[in-house]
Tab-separated table of C-alpha atoms in Angstrom:
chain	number	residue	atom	x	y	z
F	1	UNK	CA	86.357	101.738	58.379
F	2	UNK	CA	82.487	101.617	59.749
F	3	UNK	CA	80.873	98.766	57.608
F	4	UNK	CA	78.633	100.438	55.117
F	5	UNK	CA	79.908	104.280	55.676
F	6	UNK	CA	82.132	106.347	52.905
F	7	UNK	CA	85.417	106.826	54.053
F	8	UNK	CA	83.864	110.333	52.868
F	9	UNK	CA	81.965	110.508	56.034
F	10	UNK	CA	84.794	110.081	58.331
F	11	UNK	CA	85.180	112.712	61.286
F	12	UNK	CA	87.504	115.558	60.591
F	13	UNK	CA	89.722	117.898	62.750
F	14	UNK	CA	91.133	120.646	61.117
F	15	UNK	CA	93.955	122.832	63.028
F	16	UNK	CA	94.828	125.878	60.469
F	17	UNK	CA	97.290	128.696	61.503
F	18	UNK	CA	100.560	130.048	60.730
F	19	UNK	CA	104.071	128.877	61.104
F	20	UNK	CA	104.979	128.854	65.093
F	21	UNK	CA	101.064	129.028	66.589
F	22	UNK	CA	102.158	124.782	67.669
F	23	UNK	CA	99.663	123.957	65.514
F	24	UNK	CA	102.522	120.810	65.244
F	25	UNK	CA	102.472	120.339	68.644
F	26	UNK	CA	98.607	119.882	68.930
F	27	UNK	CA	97.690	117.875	65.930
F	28	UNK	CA	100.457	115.092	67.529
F	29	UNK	CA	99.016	115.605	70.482
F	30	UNK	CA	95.653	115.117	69.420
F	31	UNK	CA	96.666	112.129	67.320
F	32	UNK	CA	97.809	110.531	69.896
F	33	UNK	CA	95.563	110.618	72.645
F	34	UNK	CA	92.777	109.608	69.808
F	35	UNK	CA	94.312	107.064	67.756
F	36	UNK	CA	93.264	109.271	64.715
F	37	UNK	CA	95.781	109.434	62.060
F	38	UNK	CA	97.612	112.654	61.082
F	39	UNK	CA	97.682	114.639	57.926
F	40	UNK	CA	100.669	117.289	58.016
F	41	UNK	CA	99.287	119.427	54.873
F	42	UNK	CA	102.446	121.945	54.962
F	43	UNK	CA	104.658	118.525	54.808
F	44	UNK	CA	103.250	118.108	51.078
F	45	UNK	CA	104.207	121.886	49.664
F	46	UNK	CA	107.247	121.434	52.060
F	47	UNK	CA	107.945	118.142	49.936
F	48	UNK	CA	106.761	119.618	46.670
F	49	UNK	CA	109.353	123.183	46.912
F	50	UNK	CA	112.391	120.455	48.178
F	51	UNK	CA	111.810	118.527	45.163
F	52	UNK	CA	111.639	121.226	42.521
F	53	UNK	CA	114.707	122.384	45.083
F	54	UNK	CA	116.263	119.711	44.163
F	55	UNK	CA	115.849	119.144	40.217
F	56	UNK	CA	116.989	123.043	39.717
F	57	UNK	CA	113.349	124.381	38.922
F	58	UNK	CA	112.754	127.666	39.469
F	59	UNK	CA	109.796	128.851	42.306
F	60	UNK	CA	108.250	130.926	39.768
F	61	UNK	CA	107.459	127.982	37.102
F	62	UNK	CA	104.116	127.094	38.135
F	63	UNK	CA	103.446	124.155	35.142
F	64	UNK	CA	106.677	122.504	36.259
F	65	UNK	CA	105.979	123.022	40.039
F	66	UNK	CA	102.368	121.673	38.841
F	67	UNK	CA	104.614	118.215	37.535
F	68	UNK	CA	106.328	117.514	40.517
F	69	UNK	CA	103.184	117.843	43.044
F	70	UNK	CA	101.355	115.269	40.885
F	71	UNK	CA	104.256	112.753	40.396
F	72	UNK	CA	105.336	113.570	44.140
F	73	UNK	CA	106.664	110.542	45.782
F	74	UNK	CA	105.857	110.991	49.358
F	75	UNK	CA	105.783	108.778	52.113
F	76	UNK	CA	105.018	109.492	56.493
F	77	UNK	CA	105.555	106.799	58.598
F	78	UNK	CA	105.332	106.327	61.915
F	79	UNK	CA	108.082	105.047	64.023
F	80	UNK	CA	107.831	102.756	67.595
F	81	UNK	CA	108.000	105.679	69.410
F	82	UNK	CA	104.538	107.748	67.835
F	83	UNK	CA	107.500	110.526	65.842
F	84	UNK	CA	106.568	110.564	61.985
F	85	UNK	CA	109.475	110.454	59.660
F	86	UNK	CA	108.746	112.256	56.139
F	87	UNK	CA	110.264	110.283	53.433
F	88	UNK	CA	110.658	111.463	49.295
F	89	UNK	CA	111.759	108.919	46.988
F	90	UNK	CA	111.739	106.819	49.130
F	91	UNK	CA	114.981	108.949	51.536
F	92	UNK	CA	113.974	110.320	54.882
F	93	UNK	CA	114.298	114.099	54.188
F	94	UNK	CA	115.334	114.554	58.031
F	95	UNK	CA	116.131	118.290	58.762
F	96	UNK	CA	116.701	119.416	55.182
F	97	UNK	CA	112.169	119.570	55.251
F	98	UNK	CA	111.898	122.089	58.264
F	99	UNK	CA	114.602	124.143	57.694
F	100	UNK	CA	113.633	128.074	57.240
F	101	UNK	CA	115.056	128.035	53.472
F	102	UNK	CA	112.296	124.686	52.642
F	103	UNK	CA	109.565	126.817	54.881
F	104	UNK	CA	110.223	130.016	52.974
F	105	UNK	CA	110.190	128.259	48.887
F	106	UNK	CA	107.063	126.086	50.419
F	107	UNK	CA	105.442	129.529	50.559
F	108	UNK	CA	105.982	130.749	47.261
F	109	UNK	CA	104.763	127.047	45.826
F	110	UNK	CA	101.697	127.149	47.722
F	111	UNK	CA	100.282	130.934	46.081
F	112	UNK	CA	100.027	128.780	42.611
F	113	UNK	CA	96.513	127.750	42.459
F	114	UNK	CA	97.019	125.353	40.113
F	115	UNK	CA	99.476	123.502	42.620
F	116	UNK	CA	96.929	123.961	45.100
F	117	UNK	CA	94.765	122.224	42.648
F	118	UNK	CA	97.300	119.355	42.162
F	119	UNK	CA	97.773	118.238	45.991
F	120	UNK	CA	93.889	119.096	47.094
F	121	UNK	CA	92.669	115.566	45.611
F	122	UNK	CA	96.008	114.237	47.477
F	123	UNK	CA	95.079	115.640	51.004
F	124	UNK	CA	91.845	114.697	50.838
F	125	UNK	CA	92.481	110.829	50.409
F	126	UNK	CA	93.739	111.196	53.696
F	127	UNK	CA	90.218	110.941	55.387
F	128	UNK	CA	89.889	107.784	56.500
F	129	UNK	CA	87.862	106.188	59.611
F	130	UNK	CA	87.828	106.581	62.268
F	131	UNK	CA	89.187	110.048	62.246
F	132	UNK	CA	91.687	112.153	60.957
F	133	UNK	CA	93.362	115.902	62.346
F	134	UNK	CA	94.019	117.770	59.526
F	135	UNK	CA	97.176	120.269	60.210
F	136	UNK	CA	97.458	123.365	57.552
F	137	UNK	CA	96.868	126.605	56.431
F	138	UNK	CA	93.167	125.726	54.471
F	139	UNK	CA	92.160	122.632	55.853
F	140	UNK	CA	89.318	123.995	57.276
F	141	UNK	CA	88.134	126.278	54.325
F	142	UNK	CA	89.474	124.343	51.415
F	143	UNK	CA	90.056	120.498	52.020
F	144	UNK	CA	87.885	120.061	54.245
F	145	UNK	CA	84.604	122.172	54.333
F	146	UNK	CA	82.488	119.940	55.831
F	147	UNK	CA	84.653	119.088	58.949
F	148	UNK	CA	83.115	118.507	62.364
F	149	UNK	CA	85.560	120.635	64.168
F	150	UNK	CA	87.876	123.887	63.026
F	151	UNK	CA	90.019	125.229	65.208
F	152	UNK	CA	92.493	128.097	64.462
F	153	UNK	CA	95.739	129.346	65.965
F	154	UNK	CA	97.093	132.815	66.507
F	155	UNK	CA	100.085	133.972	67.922
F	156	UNK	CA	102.014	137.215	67.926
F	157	UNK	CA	104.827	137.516	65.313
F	158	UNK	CA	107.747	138.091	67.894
F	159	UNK	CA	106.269	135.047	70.228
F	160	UNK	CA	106.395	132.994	67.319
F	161	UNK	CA	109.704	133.828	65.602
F	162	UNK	CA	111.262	133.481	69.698
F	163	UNK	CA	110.042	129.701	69.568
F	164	UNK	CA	110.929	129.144	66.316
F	165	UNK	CA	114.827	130.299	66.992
F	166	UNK	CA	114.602	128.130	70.255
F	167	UNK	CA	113.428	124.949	67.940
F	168	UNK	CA	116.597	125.776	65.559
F	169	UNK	CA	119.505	126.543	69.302
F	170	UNK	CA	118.109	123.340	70.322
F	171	UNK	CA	118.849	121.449	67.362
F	172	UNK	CA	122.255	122.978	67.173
F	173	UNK	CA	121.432	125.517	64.055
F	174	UNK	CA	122.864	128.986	63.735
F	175	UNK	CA	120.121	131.441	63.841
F	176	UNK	CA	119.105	135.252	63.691
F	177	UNK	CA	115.877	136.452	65.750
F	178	UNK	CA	116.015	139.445	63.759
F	179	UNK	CA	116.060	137.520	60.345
F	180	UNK	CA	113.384	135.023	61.592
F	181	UNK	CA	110.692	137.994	62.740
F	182	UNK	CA	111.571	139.328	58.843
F	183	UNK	CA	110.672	136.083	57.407
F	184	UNK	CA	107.524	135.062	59.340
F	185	UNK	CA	106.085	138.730	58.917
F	186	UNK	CA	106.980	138.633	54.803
F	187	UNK	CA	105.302	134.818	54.834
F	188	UNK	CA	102.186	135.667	56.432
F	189	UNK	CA	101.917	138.601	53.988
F	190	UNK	CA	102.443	136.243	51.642
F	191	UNK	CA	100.266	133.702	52.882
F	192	UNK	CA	97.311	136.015	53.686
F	193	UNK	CA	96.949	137.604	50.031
F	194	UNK	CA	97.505	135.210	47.725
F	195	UNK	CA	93.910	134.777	45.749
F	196	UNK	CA	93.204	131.244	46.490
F	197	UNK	CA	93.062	129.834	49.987
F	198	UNK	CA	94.325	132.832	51.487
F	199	UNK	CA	95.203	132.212	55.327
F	200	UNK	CA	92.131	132.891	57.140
F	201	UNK	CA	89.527	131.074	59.731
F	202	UNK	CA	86.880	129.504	58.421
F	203	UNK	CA	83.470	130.901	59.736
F	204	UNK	CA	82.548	128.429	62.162
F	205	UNK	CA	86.640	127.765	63.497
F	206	UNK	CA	86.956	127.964	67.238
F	207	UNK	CA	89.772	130.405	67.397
F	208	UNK	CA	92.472	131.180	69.780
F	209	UNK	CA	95.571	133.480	70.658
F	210	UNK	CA	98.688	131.158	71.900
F	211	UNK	CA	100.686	133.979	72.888
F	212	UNK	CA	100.589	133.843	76.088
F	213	UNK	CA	99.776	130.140	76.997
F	214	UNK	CA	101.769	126.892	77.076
F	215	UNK	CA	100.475	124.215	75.232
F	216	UNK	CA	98.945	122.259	77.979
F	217	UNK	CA	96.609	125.276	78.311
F	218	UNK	CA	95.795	125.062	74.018
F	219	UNK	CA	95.709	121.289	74.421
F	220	UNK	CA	93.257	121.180	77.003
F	221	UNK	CA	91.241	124.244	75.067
F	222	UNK	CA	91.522	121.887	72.154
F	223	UNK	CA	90.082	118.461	73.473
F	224	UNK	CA	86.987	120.353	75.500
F	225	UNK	CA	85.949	121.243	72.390
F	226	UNK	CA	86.817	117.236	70.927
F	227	UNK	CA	85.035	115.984	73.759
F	228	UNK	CA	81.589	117.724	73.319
F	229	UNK	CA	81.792	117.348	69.725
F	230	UNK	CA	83.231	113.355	69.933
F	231	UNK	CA	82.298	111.742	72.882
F	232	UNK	CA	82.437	108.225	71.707
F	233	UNK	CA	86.067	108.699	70.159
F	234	UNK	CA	87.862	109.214	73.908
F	235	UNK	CA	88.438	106.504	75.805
F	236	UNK	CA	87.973	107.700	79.788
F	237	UNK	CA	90.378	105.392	81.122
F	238	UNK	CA	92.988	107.307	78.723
């Protein structure tokens, strides 16, 4: 916290996209070459489907998806070695959060406006000095309007349902290309019409198509940008 200053006024890096653009990938890696703490937006709607999951709600009751998002007990914490491990009620949800079937209800939660409306205030206590990187879907047109730096991710369907199936082989899951291209392209549909905080740059976002480059190449697109814009938060001898 700088002595005097609103936590209100702290800098703010928002990194909005769809699923498999490594918008992941760059917020850690941004986090951890600032020291900036990390918000994982999709984590909370994640958090909020498992938990409706989990007390037999259905996807389509929006007052009792609305209940769990404000009573959500969530929890990140960071572990010796800089990984974040997601926590609800207190239980690490280890894979059960980031598997396709929690990606696919967080979806349908998140095109209710009034859950929207529950875990804005939420996402927004996150700002804290001296930074924070914002990972989502609306950080940078909803959350946070008034941050210092948007950037947005793009990536081809196909490219991004090949890395997602190479995330799942690694981790020893039993997975269908075919069925993974069918779900990203009926998610971004989804994502990209629902009528509030549809998936879309904001006006001033610095945007870019990861297709065809490896994330050292988006990284280092990423922190030119975070060194003309933030000069005094990166330490040279880093």
């Amino acid at each position: 916290m700088v002595a005097g200053v609103s936590d209100a006024l702290a800098p703010v890096i928002t990194v909005d996209g769809p699923s498999g653009v490594g918008k992941g990938t760059l917020c850690q890696a941004l986090a951890t070459r600032l020291g900036w703490p990390l918000l994982d937006s999709g984590a909370l709607y994640r958090l909020t489907a498992l938990a409706a999951l989990r007390q037999g709600l259905s996807l389509k009751d929006e007052s009792g998806l609305v209940a769990v998002a404000a009573q959500l007990d969530a929890a990140f914490v960071s572990g010796p070695d800089g990984t974040i491990r997601i926590l609800l009620n207190g239980l690490d949800t280890g894979p059960e959060l980031r598997a396709e079937t929690c990606a696919a209800a967080a979806s349908q939660v998140a095109i209710w406006p009034a859950v929207r409306a529950a875990l804005l205030q939420r996402q927004r206590n996150f700002r804290r000095f001296p930074g924070l990187i914002a990972d989502g879907r609306d950080m940078g047109t909803v959350v946070f309007p008034d941050a210092q730096l948007k950037l947005f991710l793009t990536a081809s369907g196909e490219e991004r349902a090949q890395r997602r199936y190479n995330q799942l082989r690694e981790k020893g899951m039993d997975v269908n290309l075919k069925n993974l291209v069918e779900e990203i392209n009926v998610r971004d549909t989804r994502d990209a019409t629902r009528t509030v905080a549809p998936l879309e740059p904001a006006a001033d976002a610095r945007v870019v198509d990861t297709t065809l480059l490896s994330m050292v190449d988006v990284f280092n697109w990423a922190f030119a940008f975070v060194v003309e814009l933030f000069p005094g938060a990166v330490n040279p001898s880093q």
